[in-house]
Short mmCIF file of C-alpha atoms in Angstrom, two decimals:
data_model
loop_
_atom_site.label_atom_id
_atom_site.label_comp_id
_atom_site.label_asym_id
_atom_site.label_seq_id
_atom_site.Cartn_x
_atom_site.Cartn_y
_atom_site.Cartn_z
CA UNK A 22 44.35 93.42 123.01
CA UNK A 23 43.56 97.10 122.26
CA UNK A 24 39.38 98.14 122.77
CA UNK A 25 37.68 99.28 120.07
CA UNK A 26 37.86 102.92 120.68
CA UNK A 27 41.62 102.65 121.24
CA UNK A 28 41.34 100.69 117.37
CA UNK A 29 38.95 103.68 116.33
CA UNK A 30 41.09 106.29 117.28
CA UNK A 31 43.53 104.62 114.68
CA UNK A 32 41.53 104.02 111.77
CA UNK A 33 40.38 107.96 112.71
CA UNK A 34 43.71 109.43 112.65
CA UNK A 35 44.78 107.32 109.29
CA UNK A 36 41.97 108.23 107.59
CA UNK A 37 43.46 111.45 107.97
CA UNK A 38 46.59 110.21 106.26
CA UNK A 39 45.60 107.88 103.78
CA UNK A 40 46.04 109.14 100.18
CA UNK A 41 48.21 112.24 101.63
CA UNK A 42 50.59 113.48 98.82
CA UNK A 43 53.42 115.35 99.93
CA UNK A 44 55.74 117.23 97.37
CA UNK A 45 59.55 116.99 97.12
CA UNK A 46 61.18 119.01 99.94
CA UNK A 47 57.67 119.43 102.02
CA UNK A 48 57.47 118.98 105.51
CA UNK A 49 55.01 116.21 106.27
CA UNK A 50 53.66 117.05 110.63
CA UNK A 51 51.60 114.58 112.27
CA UNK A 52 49.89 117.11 113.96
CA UNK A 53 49.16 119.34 111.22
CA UNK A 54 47.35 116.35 109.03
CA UNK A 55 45.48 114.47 112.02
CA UNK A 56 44.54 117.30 113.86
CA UNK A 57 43.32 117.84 117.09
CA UNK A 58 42.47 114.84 119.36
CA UNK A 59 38.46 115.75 120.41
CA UNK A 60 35.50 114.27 121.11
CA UNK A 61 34.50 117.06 118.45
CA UNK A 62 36.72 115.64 115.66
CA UNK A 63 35.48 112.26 116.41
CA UNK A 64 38.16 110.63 118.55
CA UNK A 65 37.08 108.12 121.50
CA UNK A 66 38.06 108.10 125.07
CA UNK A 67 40.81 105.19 125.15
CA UNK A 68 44.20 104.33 127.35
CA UNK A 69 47.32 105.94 126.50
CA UNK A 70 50.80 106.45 127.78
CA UNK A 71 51.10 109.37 129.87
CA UNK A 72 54.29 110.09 131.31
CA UNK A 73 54.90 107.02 132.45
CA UNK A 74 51.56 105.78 133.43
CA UNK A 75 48.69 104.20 131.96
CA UNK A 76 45.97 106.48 131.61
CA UNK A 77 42.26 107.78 130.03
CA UNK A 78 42.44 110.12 127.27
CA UNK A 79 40.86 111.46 124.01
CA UNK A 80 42.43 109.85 121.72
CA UNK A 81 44.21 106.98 123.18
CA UNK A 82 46.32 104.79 120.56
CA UNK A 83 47.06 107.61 118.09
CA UNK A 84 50.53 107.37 119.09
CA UNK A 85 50.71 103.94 117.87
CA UNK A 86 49.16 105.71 114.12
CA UNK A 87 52.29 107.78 114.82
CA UNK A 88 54.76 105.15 115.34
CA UNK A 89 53.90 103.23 112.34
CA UNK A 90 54.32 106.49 110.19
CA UNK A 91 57.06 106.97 111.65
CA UNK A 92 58.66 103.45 111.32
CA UNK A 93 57.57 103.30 107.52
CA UNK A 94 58.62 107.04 106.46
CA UNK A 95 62.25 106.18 107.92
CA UNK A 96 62.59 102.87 105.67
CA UNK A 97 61.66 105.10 102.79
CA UNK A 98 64.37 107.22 103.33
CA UNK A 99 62.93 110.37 104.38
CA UNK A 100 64.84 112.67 106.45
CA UNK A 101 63.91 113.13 110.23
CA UNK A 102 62.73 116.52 111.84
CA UNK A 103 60.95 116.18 114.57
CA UNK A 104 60.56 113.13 117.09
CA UNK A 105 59.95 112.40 120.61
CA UNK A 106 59.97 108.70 122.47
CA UNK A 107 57.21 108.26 124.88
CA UNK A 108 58.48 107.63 128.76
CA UNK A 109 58.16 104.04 128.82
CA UNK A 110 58.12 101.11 126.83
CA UNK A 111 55.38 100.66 124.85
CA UNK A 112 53.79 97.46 123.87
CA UNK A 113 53.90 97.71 120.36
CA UNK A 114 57.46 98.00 119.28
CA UNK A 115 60.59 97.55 120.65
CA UNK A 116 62.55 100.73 122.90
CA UNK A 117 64.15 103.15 120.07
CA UNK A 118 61.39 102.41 117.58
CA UNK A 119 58.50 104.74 118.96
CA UNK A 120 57.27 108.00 118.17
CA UNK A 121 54.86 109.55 120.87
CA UNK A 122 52.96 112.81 119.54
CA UNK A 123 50.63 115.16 121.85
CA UNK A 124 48.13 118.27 120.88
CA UNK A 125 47.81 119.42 124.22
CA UNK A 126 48.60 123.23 124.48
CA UNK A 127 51.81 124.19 125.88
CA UNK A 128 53.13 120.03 125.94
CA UNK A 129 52.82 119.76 122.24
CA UNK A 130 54.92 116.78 120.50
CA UNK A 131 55.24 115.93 116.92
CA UNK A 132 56.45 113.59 114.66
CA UNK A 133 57.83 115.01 111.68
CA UNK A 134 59.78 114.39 108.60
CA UNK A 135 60.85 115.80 105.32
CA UNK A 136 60.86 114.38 101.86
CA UNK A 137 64.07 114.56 100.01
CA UNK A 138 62.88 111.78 97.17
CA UNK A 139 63.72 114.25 94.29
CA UNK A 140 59.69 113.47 93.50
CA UNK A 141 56.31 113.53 95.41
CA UNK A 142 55.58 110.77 97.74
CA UNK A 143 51.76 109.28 98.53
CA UNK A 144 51.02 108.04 102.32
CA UNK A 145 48.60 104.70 102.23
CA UNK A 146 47.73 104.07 106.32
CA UNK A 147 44.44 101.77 106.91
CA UNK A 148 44.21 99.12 109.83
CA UNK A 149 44.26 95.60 108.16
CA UNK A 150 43.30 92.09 109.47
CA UNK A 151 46.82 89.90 110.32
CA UNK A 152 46.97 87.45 107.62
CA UNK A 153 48.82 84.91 110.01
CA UNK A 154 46.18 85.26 113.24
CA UNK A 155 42.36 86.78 112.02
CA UNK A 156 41.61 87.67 115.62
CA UNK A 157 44.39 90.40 115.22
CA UNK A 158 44.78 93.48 114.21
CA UNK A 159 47.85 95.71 112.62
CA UNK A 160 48.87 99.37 110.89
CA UNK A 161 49.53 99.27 107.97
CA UNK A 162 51.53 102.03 106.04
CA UNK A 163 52.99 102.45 102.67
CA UNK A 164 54.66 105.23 101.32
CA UNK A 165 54.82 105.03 97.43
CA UNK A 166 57.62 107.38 95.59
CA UNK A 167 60.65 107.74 93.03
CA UNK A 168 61.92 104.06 93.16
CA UNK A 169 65.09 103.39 95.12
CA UNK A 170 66.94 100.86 92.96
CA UNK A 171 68.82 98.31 94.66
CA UNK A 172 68.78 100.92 98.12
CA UNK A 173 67.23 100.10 101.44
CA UNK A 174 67.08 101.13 104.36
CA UNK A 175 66.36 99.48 108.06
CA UNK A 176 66.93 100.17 111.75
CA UNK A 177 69.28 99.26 114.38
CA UNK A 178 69.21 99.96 118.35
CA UNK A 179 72.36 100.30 120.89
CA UNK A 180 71.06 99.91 124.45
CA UNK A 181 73.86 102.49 125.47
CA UNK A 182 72.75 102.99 129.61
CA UNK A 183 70.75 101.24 131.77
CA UNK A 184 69.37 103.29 134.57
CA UNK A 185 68.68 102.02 138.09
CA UNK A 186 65.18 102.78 139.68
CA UNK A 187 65.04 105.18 143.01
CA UNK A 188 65.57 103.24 146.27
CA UNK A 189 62.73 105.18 147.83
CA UNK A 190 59.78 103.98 146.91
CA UNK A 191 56.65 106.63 145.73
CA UNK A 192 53.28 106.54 148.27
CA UNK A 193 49.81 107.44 146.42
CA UNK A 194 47.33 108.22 148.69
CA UNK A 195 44.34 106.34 148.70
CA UNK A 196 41.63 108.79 148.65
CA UNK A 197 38.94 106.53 147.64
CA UNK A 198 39.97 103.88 150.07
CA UNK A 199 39.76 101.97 147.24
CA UNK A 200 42.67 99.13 147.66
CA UNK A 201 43.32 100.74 151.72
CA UNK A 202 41.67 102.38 154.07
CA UNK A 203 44.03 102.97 156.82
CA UNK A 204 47.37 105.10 157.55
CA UNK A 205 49.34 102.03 158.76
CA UNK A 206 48.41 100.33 155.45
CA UNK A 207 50.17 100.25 152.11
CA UNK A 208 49.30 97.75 149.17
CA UNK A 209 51.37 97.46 145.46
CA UNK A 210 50.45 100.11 142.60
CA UNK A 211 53.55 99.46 140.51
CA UNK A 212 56.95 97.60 140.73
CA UNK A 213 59.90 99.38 140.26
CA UNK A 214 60.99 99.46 136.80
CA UNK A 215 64.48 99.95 134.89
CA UNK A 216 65.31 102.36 132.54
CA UNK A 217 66.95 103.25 129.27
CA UNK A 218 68.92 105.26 127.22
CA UNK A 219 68.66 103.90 123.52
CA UNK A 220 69.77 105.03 120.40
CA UNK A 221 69.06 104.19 116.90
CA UNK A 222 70.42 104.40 114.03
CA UNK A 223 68.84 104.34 110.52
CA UNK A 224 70.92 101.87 108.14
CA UNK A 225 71.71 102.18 104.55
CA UNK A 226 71.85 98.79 102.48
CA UNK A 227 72.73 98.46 98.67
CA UNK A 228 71.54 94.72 97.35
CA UNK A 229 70.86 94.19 101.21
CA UNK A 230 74.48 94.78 102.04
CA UNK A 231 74.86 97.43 104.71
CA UNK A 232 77.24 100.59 103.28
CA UNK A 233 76.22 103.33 105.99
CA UNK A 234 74.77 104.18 108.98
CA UNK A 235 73.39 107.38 110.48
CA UNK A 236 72.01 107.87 114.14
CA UNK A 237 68.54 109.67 113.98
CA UNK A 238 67.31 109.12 117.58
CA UNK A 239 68.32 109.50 120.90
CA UNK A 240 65.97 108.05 122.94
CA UNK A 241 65.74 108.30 126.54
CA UNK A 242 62.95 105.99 128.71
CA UNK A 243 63.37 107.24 132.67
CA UNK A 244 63.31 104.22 135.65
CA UNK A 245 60.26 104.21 137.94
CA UNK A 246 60.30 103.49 141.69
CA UNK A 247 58.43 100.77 143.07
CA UNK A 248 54.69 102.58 144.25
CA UNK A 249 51.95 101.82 146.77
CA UNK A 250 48.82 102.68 147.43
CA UNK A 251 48.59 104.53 151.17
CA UNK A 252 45.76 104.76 153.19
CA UNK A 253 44.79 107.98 155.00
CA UNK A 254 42.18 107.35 157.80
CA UNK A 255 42.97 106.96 160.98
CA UNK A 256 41.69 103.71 162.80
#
């Protein structure tokens, strides 16, 4: 369901990625390869998640070029540095499984990791067609490296709070009297939504038997009060 500058934005920022080699004990930042999101740099104006809301940005849908680096360097085994959930639930993966990442000055947010292989590691990213559906469209990463023998690893996620929205719901006022005009009238932006506190845990499996498990994220997704639209002429 993503445009096709959100799906350019992706193919942009793996480009980036694709073919990267990173040495044994180098730091591999999302930020440092992709660069910054510009019109400049070739990035498109697309929706993103913005602190909880929907919004237009340069470079709308890296984060999801982030997630899937993320999700793929974690079942190679690589160890974590630096990650950040966005503040909501995203569409394309479940809660505990995202990684958001941001270049703007003084709010930046990476996605980091380290490789501890014992050899160098090469990144393969491209968006592919989904062999099960044509119409659709998936990332793709691979990291290649020392082989792991009969070790795996996976991901598992403990819902461990759920948090309550406010009572009090937020007004926006309607500037643009574009959904009301009037001070006496109100109409639905958002529901209320709950929230989360999730953690997950990177698993260990030898000949897919599960032998050890280490918590990597703490990931925290806030509730949102129910908001309306308010109008702010007077009749």
């Amino acid at each position: 369901s993503s445009t096709e500058a959100r799906n350019e934005n992706i193919r942009i920022a793996f480009s980036k990625i694709n073919g990267y080699i990173l040495n044994n004990g180098s730091k591999f930042s999302f930020n440092g390869v992709v660069g910054r999101r510009t019109l400049e740099n070739g990035f498109y104006r697309a929706f993103e998640y913005n602190y909880g809301e929907i919004v237009l940005g340069i470079g709308g849908g890296v984060c999801q070029a982030s997630t899937t680096v993320y999700l793929a360097a974690m079942k190679a085994g690589m160890e974590l540095v630096s990650h950040t959930a966005h503040s909501m639930k995203v569409s394309y993966t479940d809660l505990g499984m995202d990684a958001t990442v941001s270049d703007t000055i003084g709010a930046e947010r990476d996605m980091s990791f380290r490789n501890n292989s014992g050899g160098q590691i090469f990144i393969a990213a491209h968006v592919t067609t989904d062999p099960a559906n044509k119409k659709r469209l998936r990332c793709e990463v691979r990291v290649y490296g020392p082989d792991l023998g009969n070790v795996s690893y996976d991901f598992e996620t403990v819902v461990v709070e759920v948090l309550q929205p406010p009572l009090d719901p937020v007004y926006i006022d309607d500037t643009d009297a574009k959904h009301v005009t009037y001070v006496d009238e109100v109409s639905l932006y958002s529901d209320a939504t709950l929230g989360y506190v999730v953690d997950t845990y990177l698993v260990t499996l030898e000949n897919g038997v599960k032998v050890g498990s280490e918590k990597i994220t703490r990931s925290t997704y806030p509730a949102r009060a129910q908001k309306f639209w308010r109008g702010i002429y007077t009749r």
